[in-house]
CSV table of C-alpha atoms in Angstrom, one decimal:
chain,number,residue,atom,x,y,z
A,1,MET,CA,-7.7,-9.8,12.2
A,2,ARG,CA,-5.7,-6.6,12.8
A,3,GLY,CA,-7.3,-6.5,16.5
A,4,THR,CA,-6.3,-4.0,18.6
A,5,TYR,CA,-3.6,-2.7,16.6
A,6,ALA,CA,-3.8,0.2,14.2
A,7,SER,CA,-1.7,0.9,11.1
A,8,LEU,CA,1.8,2.6,12.2
A,9,SER,CA,2.3,3.8,9.0
A,10,VAL,CA,0.8,5.3,5.6
A,11,VAL,CA,3.4,3.6,3.4
A,12,SER,CA,2.0,0.9,1.3
A,13,THR,CA,3.9,-2.3,1.6
A,14,ALA,CA,1.4,-4.0,-1.1
A,15,THR,CA,3.4,-6.7,-2.9
A,16,ASN,CA,3.5,-6.6,-6.8
A,17,TYR,CA,6.7,-8.7,-7.6
A,18,ILE,CA,8.7,-11.5,-6.4
A,19,MET,CA,12.3,-12.2,-6.0
A,20,GLU,CA,13.7,-14.8,-8.6
A,21,GLN,CA,17.3,-16.0,-8.5
A,22,ASP,CA,19.3,-18.8,-9.7
A,23,ASN,CA,20.6,-19.7,-6.5
A,24,VAL,CA,19.9,-19.3,-2.5
A,25,ILE,CA,20.7,-15.9,-1.1
A,26,THR,CA,20.9,-14.3,2.5
A,27,ARG,CA,20.1,-10.6,2.5
A,28,THR,CA,19.1,-8.0,5.0
A,29,TYR,CA,16.8,-5.4,4.5
A,30,ARG,CA,16.5,-2.0,6.3
A,31,THR,CA,13.7,0.5,5.7
A,32,TYR,CA,12.8,3.8,7.4
A,33,ILE,CA,9.3,4.7,8.0
A,34,LYS,CA,7.8,7.8,9.6
A,35,PRO,CA,5.5,6.9,12.3
A,36,ARG,CA,1.9,8.0,13.0
A,37,GLU,CA,2.6,8.1,16.6
A,38,SER,CA,5.8,8.5,18.7
A,39,GLY,CA,6.7,7.7,22.3
A,40,GLN,CA,6.4,4.5,23.9
A,41,LEU,CA,4.6,2.0,21.6
A,42,GLU,CA,3.6,-1.7,21.5
A,43,LEU,CA,4.3,-3.0,18.2
A,44,ARG,CA,3.2,-6.1,16.2
A,45,PHE,CA,4.2,-7.0,12.4
A,46,TRP,CA,2.1,-9.3,10.3
A,47,HIS,CA,3.0,-10.7,7.0
A,48,SER,CA,1.2,-12.2,3.9
A,49,ASN,CA,3.8,-14.4,1.9
A,50,SER,CA,2.0,-13.7,-1.6
A,51,VAL,CA,2.0,-11.4,-4.6
A,52,ASP,CA,-0.9,-9.1,-3.9
A,53,SER,CA,-1.1,-7.6,-7.5
A,54,THR,CA,-0.3,-8.2,-11.1
A,55,TRP,CA,2.9,-6.5,-12.4
A,56,ASP,CA,3.1,-5.2,-15.9
A,57,VAL,CA,1.9,-7.8,-17.9
A,58,GLY,CA,2.1,-10.6,-15.5
A,59,SER,CA,5.3,-12.4,-16.8
A,60,VAL,CA,6.8,-12.6,-13.7
A,61,ALA,CA,4.6,-11.8,-10.9
A,62,LYS,CA,0.6,-12.2,-10.8
A,63,GLY,CA,-2.1,-11.1,-8.4
A,64,SER,CA,-2.6,-13.8,-5.6
A,65,MET,CA,0.6,-15.9,-6.7
A,66,PRO,CA,1.9,-17.4,-3.3
A,67,GLY,CA,5.7,-16.7,-2.5
A,68,GLY,CA,8.0,-19.5,-2.0
A,69,ALA,CA,9.6,-21.0,0.9
A,70,TRP,CA,12.1,-18.5,3.0
A,71,ARG,CA,13.4,-18.1,6.1
A,72,ILE,CA,13.7,-15.1,8.4
A,73,GLU,CA,17.2,-15.6,10.3
A,74,ALA,CA,16.5,-12.3,12.5
A,75,ALA,CA,14.5,-9.2,12.7
A,76,TYR,CA,14.8,-6.0,14.8
A,77,ALA,CA,12.8,-2.9,15.1
A,78,ALA,CA,14.7,0.2,16.2
A,79,ASP,CA,15.0,4.0,16.5
A,80,GLY,CA,15.9,5.2,13.1
A,81,GLY,CA,16.6,8.5,14.3
A,82,THR,CA,16.6,11.3,11.4
A,83,GLY,CA,19.5,10.7,9.2
A,84,ARG,CA,18.1,7.8,6.8
A,85,ASN,CA,21.5,6.7,6.1
A,86,GLY,CA,21.8,3.3,6.9
A,87,GLN,CA,22.2,3.2,10.6
A,88,VAL,CA,19.9,3.3,13.5
A,89,VAL,CA,20.5,4.9,17.0
A,90,PRO,CA,22.7,2.7,18.8
A,91,GLY,CA,21.4,0.7,21.8
A,92,THR,CA,17.9,1.1,20.7
A,93,SER,CA,17.4,-2.4,18.6
A,94,VAL,CA,14.7,-4.7,19.9
A,95,GLN,CA,14.5,-8.1,18.5
A,96,VAL,CA,11.4,-9.3,16.8
A,97,MET,CA,10.3,-12.7,17.8
A,98,PHE,CA,7.8,-15.1,16.4
A,99,ASP,CA,6.0,-17.3,18.7
A,100,GLY,CA,9.2,-17.1,21.1
A,101,ASP,CA,11.7,-17.7,18.4
A,102,PRO,CA,13.9,-15.2,16.9
A,103,GLY,CA,13.6,-16.6,13.5
A,104,LYS,CA,10.6,-18.1,11.5
A,105,GLU,CA,10.7,-20.5,8.5
A,106,VAL,CA,8.0,-19.1,6.1
A,107,ALA,CA,5.7,-21.2,3.9
A,108,PRO,CA,4.4,-20.7,0.4
A,109,GLY,CA,1.4,-18.6,0.8
A,110,GLU,CA,1.7,-18.5,4.7
A,111,THR,CA,0.4,-15.3,6.6
A,112,PHE,CA,1.8,-14.8,10.0
A,113,TRP,CA,2.1,-12.5,13.2
A,114,SER,CA,5.1,-11.4,15.0
A,115,ASP,CA,5.1,-11.4,18.9
A,116,PRO,CA,4.5,-7.8,20.5
A,117,LEU,CA,7.6,-5.7,21.3
A,118,GLN,CA,7.8,-2.5,23.3
A,119,ILE,CA,9.9,0.2,21.7
A,120,GLU,CA,10.2,4.0,22.3
A,121,LEU,CA,10.4,6.6,19.5
A,122,PRO,CA,11.1,10.0,20.2
A,123,LYS,CA,9.1,12.7,18.0
A,124,GLY,CA,10.5,13.3,14.7
A,125,HIS,CA,12.4,9.9,14.6
A,126,ASP,CA,11.5,7.3,12.1
A,127,LEU,CA,10.9,3.8,12.8
A,128,ALA,CA,13.6,1.5,11.5
A,129,PHE,CA,13.0,-2.2,10.7
A,130,THR,CA,15.4,-4.4,9.6
A,131,TRP,CA,15.2,-8.1,8.9
A,132,THR,CA,17.6,-10.7,7.3
A,133,ILE,CA,16.1,-13.5,5.0
A,134,THR,CA,17.2,-16.4,3.6
A,135,THR,CA,15.6,-18.1,0.6
A,136,LEU,CA,15.6,-22.1,0.5
A,137,SER,CA,15.5,-22.8,-3.0
A,138,SER,CA,16.1,-21.2,-6.7
A,139,GLY,CA,13.2,-19.5,-8.5
A,140,LYS,CA,10.6,-17.3,-7.1
A,141,THR,CA,10.7,-16.7,-3.5
A,142,VAL,CA,10.1,-13.5,-1.4
A,143,PRO,CA,7.2,-10.9,-2.6
A,144,TYR,CA,8.2,-7.4,-2.4
A,145,ASN,CA,7.1,-3.8,-3.9
A,146,THR,CA,8.9,-2.8,-6.7
A,147,GLU,CA,8.5,1.0,-7.8
A,148,GLY,CA,10.5,4.0,-7.5
A,149,LEU,CA,10.9,4.0,-3.6
A,150,LEU,CA,8.8,6.4,-1.6
A,151,VAL,CA,11.0,5.6,1.4
A,152,SER,CA,14.6,5.6,2.2
A,153,ALA,CA,15.6,1.7,2.1
A,154,TYR,CA,19.0,-0.2,2.3
A,155,GLU,CA,20.4,-3.8,1.8
A,156,ALA,CA,23.3,-5.6,2.8
A,157,GLU,CA,24.6,-9.0,1.6
A,158,GLY,CA,24.5,-11.7,4.6
A,159,ASN,CA,23.1,-11.8,8.1
A,160,LYS,CA,23.6,-8.0,9.0
A,161,ALA,CA,20.3,-7.6,10.8
A,162,ASP,CA,22.0,-6.7,14.3
A,163,ASP,CA,24.3,-4.2,12.8
A,164,GLU,CA,23.3,-1.1,14.0
A,165,PHE,CA,26.2,1.2,12.1
A,166,GLY,CA,25.0,0.2,8.9
A,167,ALA,CA,28.6,0.2,7.2
A,168,ALA,CA,27.9,-3.1,4.9
A,169,PHE,CA,24.5,-1.5,3.8
A,170,VAL,CA,24.0,0.1,0.6
A,171,PRO,CA,20.7,1.9,-0.8
A,172,ALA,CA,18.0,-0.1,-2.3
A,173,ALA,CA,17.2,0.9,-5.7
A,174,SER,CA,13.6,-0.4,-6.6
A,175,ARG,CA,13.0,-3.2,-3.9
A,176,LEU,CA,10.8,-2.6,-0.7
A,177,VAL,CA,10.9,-5.9,1.4
A,178,MET,CA,9.0,-5.0,4.5
A,179,PRO,CA,6.0,-6.9,6.5
A,180,ALA,CA,2.4,-6.4,5.1
A,181,PHE,CA,1.5,-4.4,8.1
A,182,ALA,CA,3.2,-2.6,10.8
A,183,GLY,CA,0.7,-2.0,14.0
A,184,TYR,CA,0.8,-0.2,17.3
A,185,ALA,CA,-1.7,-0.9,20.1
A,186,ARG,CA,-4.5,1.9,20.1
A,187,SER,CA,-8.1,2.2,20.2
A,188,VAL,CA,-9.5,3.9,17.2
A,189,LYS,CA,-12.7,4.8,15.7
A,190,GLN,CA,-12.7,3.4,12.5
A,191,ARG,CA,-10.1,1.6,10.4
A,192,MET,CA,-9.7,3.0,7.0
A,193,ILE,CA,-8.1,1.2,4.1
A,194,PHE,CA,-7.1,2.5,0.8
A,195,LEU,CA,-7.3,0.0,-2.2
A,196,GLY,CA,-5.6,1.1,-5.1
A,197,ASP,CA,-3.0,1.4,-7.6
A,198,SER,CA,0.2,3.4,-8.1
A,199,ILE,CA,-1.7,6.4,-7.6
A,200,THR,CA,-2.9,5.8,-4.3
A,201,GLN,CA,0.5,4.4,-3.3
A,202,GLY,CA,2.1,7.7,-4.1
A,203,VAL,CA,4.4,6.9,-6.7
A,204,ARG,CA,6.3,9.6,-8.2
A,205,THR,CA,6.0,11.9,-5.3
A,206,ALA,CA,9.2,12.8,-3.2
A,207,LYS,CA,10.9,10.4,-1.4
A,208,ASP,CA,10.6,10.4,2.4
A,209,GLY,CA,8.2,13.6,1.4
A,210,TYR,CA,4.7,11.9,2.3
A,211,GLN,CA,3.0,14.0,-0.2
A,212,TYR,CA,0.6,11.8,-1.7
A,213,TRP,CA,-3.2,12.0,-0.8
A,214,VAL,CA,-3.4,8.9,1.3
A,215,SER,CA,-0.7,10.2,3.6
A,216,ARG,CA,-2.0,13.6,3.9
A,217,ILE,CA,-5.7,12.4,4.4
A,218,ALA,CA,-4.1,10.5,7.3
A,219,ASP,CA,-2.7,13.6,8.6
A,220,GLY,CA,-6.0,15.1,8.5
A,221,LEU,CA,-8.2,12.2,10.2
A,222,GLY,CA,-5.9,12.1,13.0
A,223,GLN,CA,-4.6,9.2,15.1
A,224,ASP,CA,-8.2,8.2,15.9
A,225,TYR,CA,-8.5,6.7,12.4
A,226,SER,CA,-6.2,3.8,11.4
A,227,VAL,CA,-5.4,4.4,7.9
A,228,TRP,CA,-3.7,1.3,5.9
A,229,ASN,CA,-2.4,2.3,2.2
A,230,ILE,CA,-2.5,-1.0,0.0
A,231,GLY,CA,-2.2,0.8,-3.1
A,232,SER,CA,0.2,-1.2,-5.6
A,233,GLY,CA,2.0,0.0,-8.6
A,234,TRP,CA,0.4,-1.7,-11.6
A,235,ALA,CA,-2.3,-3.0,-9.7
A,236,ARG,CA,-5.7,-3.3,-11.6
A,237,ALA,CA,-9.6,-4.0,-10.2
A,238,TYR,CA,-9.5,-7.7,-11.5
A,239,ASP,CA,-6.4,-8.5,-9.5
A,240,ALA,CA,-8.9,-7.7,-6.4
A,241,SER,CA,-11.8,-9.2,-7.9
A,242,ALA,CA,-10.2,-12.7,-8.0
A,243,ASP,CA,-10.7,-12.6,-4.0
A,244,GLY,CA,-7.2,-13.1,-3.0
A,245,PRO,CA,-4.6,-12.2,-0.5
A,246,TRP,CA,-5.0,-8.4,-1.7
A,247,LEU,CA,-8.7,-8.2,-1.2
A,248,ALA,CA,-8.3,-10.3,2.2
A,249,LYS,CA,-6.3,-7.2,3.6
A,250,ALA,CA,-8.9,-4.8,2.1
A,251,ALA,CA,-11.8,-6.9,4.0
A,252,GLU,CA,-10.3,-5.7,7.3
A,253,GLY,CA,-11.1,-1.9,7.1
A,254,ASP,CA,-14.5,-0.6,8.7
A,255,ILE,CA,-14.2,1.7,5.7
A,256,VAL,CA,-12.6,0.7,2.2
A,257,ALA,CA,-11.8,3.5,-0.3
A,258,ILE,CA,-11.5,1.9,-3.7
A,259,ALA,CA,-9.5,3.6,-6.3
A,260,LEU,CA,-9.0,1.2,-9.3
A,261,GLY,CA,-9.3,1.3,-13.0
A,262,VAL,CA,-6.5,3.1,-14.8
A,263,ASN,CA,-4.4,-0.2,-15.3
A,264,ASP,CA,-7.5,-2.1,-16.2
A,265,ILE,CA,-8.0,0.3,-19.1
A,266,ASP,CA,-4.6,0.8,-19.8
A,267,ILE,CA,-2.2,-2.4,-19.8
A,268,GLY,CA,-5.5,-4.5,-18.8
A,269,ALA,CA,-7.3,-3.5,-22.0
A,270,ARG,CA,-10.5,-4.1,-20.3
A,271,SER,CA,-13.7,-3.2,-21.4
A,272,SER,CA,-16.1,-0.8,-19.7
A,273,ARG,CA,-18.3,-3.7,-18.8
A,274,GLU,CA,-15.3,-5.9,-17.8
A,275,LEU,CA,-14.2,-3.1,-15.5
A,276,GLN,CA,-17.8,-2.3,-13.9
A,277,ASP,CA,-18.2,-6.2,-13.4
A,278,ASP,CA,-14.7,-6.1,-11.5
A,279,LEU,CA,-15.8,-3.4,-9.3
A,280,SER,CA,-19.1,-4.5,-8.5
A,281,ALA,CA,-17.4,-8.1,-7.5
A,282,ILE,CA,-15.0,-6.3,-5.3
A,283,VAL,CA,-17.8,-4.3,-3.7
A,284,ARG,CA,-19.9,-7.4,-3.4
A,285,ARG,CA,-17.3,-9.5,-1.8
A,286,LEU,CA,-16.2,-6.6,0.9
A,287,LYS,CA,-20.0,-6.5,1.7
A,288,GLN,CA,-20.2,-10.2,2.7
A,289,ARG,CA,-17.8,-10.5,5.7
A,290,GLU,CA,-18.1,-13.7,7.5
A,291,ASP,CA,-18.0,-11.8,10.9
A,292,GLY,CA,-21.0,-10.0,10.2
A,293,THR,CA,-19.3,-6.5,10.4
A,294,LYS,CA,-20.6,-3.9,8.0
A,295,THR,CA,-18.1,-2.3,5.7
A,296,ARG,CA,-18.4,1.2,4.3
A,297,ILE,CA,-17.6,1.4,0.7
A,298,ILE,CA,-16.4,4.6,-0.8
A,299,LEU,CA,-15.7,4.3,-4.8
A,300,PHE,CA,-13.5,6.8,-6.3
A,301,THR,CA,-14.2,7.5,-9.9
A,302,VAL,CA,-11.3,6.7,-12.1
A,303,PRO,CA,-8.4,9.5,-12.3
A,304,PRO,CA,-7.8,11.1,-15.7
A,305,PHE,CA,-4.6,9.5,-17.3
A,306,ASN,CA,-4.1,11.1,-20.7
A,307,PHE,CA,-6.1,8.2,-22.3
A,308,MET,CA,-6.7,8.4,-26.1
A,309,GLY,CA,-9.3,7.0,-28.5
A,310,ASP,CA,-10.7,3.5,-27.3
A,311,ARG,CA,-9.3,3.7,-24.0
A,312,GLU,CA,-10.7,7.3,-23.5
A,313,ALA,CA,-14.0,6.0,-24.4
A,314,VAL,CA,-13.6,3.3,-21.5
A,315,TRP,CA,-12.8,5.9,-19.2
A,316,ARG,CA,-15.7,8.1,-20.0
A,317,SER,CA,-18.2,5.1,-20.0
A,318,VAL,CA,-16.7,3.7,-16.7
A,319,ASN,CA,-16.8,7.3,-14.8
A,320,GLU,CA,-20.3,7.9,-16.2
A,321,ALA,CA,-21.4,4.6,-14.7
A,322,ILE,CA,-19.8,5.4,-11.1
A,323,ARG,CA,-21.4,8.7,-10.8
A,324,THR,CA,-24.8,8.0,-11.8
A,325,ARG,CA,-25.4,4.0,-11.1
A,326,PRO,CA,-22.4,3.0,-9.0
A,327,PRO,CA,-22.1,-0.9,-8.0
A,328,GLU,CA,-24.8,-2.2,-5.5
A,329,GLY,CA,-23.1,-1.8,-2.2
A,330,VAL,CA,-21.5,1.7,-2.7
A,331,ASP,CA,-22.1,3.9,0.1
A,332,ALA,CA,-20.5,6.8,-1.5
A,333,VAL,CA,-18.8,8.0,-4.4
A,334,PHE,CA,-15.6,10.5,-4.4
A,335,ASP,CA,-15.2,12.0,-7.7
A,336,ILE,CA,-11.3,12.4,-7.8
A,337,ALA,CA,-11.4,13.1,-11.3
A,338,ASP,CA,-13.4,16.2,-11.4
A,339,ILE,CA,-10.4,17.4,-9.1
A,340,LEU,CA,-7.7,16.2,-11.4
A,341,SER,CA,-9.2,16.9,-14.7
A,342,ARG,CA,-8.9,19.7,-17.3
A,343,PRO,CA,-12.0,21.5,-18.3
A,344,ALA,CA,-14.4,19.8,-20.9
A,345,PRO,CA,-14.0,18.7,-23.4
A,346,GLU,CA,-10.6,17.6,-22.4
A,347,GLU,CA,-11.7,16.1,-18.7
A,348,HIS,CA,-9.8,12.6,-19.8
A,349,ARG,CA,-6.5,14.9,-19.6
A,350,ILE,CA,-5.2,15.7,-16.1
A,351,GLU,CA,-4.4,19.5,-15.3
A,352,PRO,CA,-0.3,20.1,-16.1
A,353,LYS,CA,0.2,21.5,-13.0
A,354,TYR,CA,-0.9,18.2,-11.2
A,355,MET,CA,1.5,15.7,-13.2
A,356,SER,CA,4.6,14.4,-11.7
A,357,SER,CA,6.4,15.5,-15.2
A,358,SER,CA,5.8,16.9,-18.5
A,359,ASP,CA,5.1,13.3,-19.8
A,360,ASP,CA,4.0,11.2,-16.7
A,361,PRO,CA,0.4,11.7,-15.7
A,362,HIS,CA,0.8,10.5,-12.1
A,363,PRO,CA,-0.4,13.1,-9.8
A,364,ASN,CA,2.4,14.8,-7.9
A,365,GLY,CA,2.6,16.2,-4.4
A,366,LEU,CA,0.5,19.5,-5.1
A,367,ALA,CA,-2.3,16.9,-6.5
A,368,GLY,CA,-1.8,15.1,-3.3
A,369,ALA,CA,-2.6,18.3,-1.4
A,370,VAL,CA,-5.5,19.3,-3.2
A,371,ILE,CA,-7.3,15.6,-3.4
A,372,ALA,CA,-6.7,15.4,0.2
A,373,GLU,CA,-8.2,18.7,0.9
A,374,ALA,CA,-11.3,17.9,-1.0
A,375,PHE,CA,-11.5,14.4,0.5
A,376,LEU,CA,-11.4,15.4,3.8
A,377,LYS,CA,-14.0,18.0,3.4
A,378,TRP,CA,-16.1,15.6,1.5
A,379,PHE,CA,-15.9,13.1,4.2
A,380,GLU,CA,-16.5,15.4,7.2
A,381,ALA,CA,-20.0,15.8,5.1
A,382,GLN,CA,-21.0,12.6,4.7
A,383,PRO,CA,-23.5,10.6,7.2
A,384,LYS,CA,-21.9,8.8,9.8
A,385,ASN,CA,-24.4,6.0,10.1
């Protein structure tokens, strides 16, 4: 479906939450992302109006939940410069069109493309994407990603999409409202997609730092590989095994790296057998592409997350199975747990130097560098056919 468009960014915009309000609103969202290439670019944006994965216990947002009805009033791509302060470089805004129109009515669960546009981004400058959205009803409407933001993002009340100076914009706290895919016209060797949770997304690493391992892997692979990060905070394997919008995104990859299991074991309280069955279902469905394309599957072991008791036992059981008898269809196993773990018998615990804080086992930027270095060396040694 991505066709001739490669992923412009390693920032995950997978959705794990949904707007819910008592009245209709019109609000503008501006986000700064570091592009993988600069210069004269042809861009296109694709969006999926559905929640990808479950947030927390699912009381507000569950995987595969369709978004509501809403309207794009206007959208712009611009040279974001280097300041990330709510402004864009004056005179660089290019309006995003949808089938020749500046706005679009979005239906529940709809997927859609923008029209192609041309933009020039100087080396070292961000792309700024801005759009104004009007909800058409109260209740649940626009899916988005909630977490500690990994990029600079701003919001403004009303229709301010064409405001290049950003006087009305205020920093967004934990709401990233972006199209699902920002693509640029480029031929690539392969399309690699990382399907995972907050550890894949890069949560807890430095804002605008691009220190997480998917970003560093993309840098190491170079622009001949399209890298699409669809890691999603709180996500679990059973969200993907349900064969909904999130797995449909993953199915676009020539190579799909699956790094799931932490939230299944933790908040999902899945048994070892249940988690293994969900991973097997994901692999099986990714291998059954209707277009006949052969998808290469890389399955990651479950990272250490300082589990104790029954959860530790599940973690050990699942990883032993992944290492010795992975699901049918898995082409290779990457042992991320071995990289992050303390020495035995405490291998269920992450090395303190890799923790994002003294009480948070999310991998930090140092862990991102170590994982990426190991993955790139491992990937280079893998058979290419």
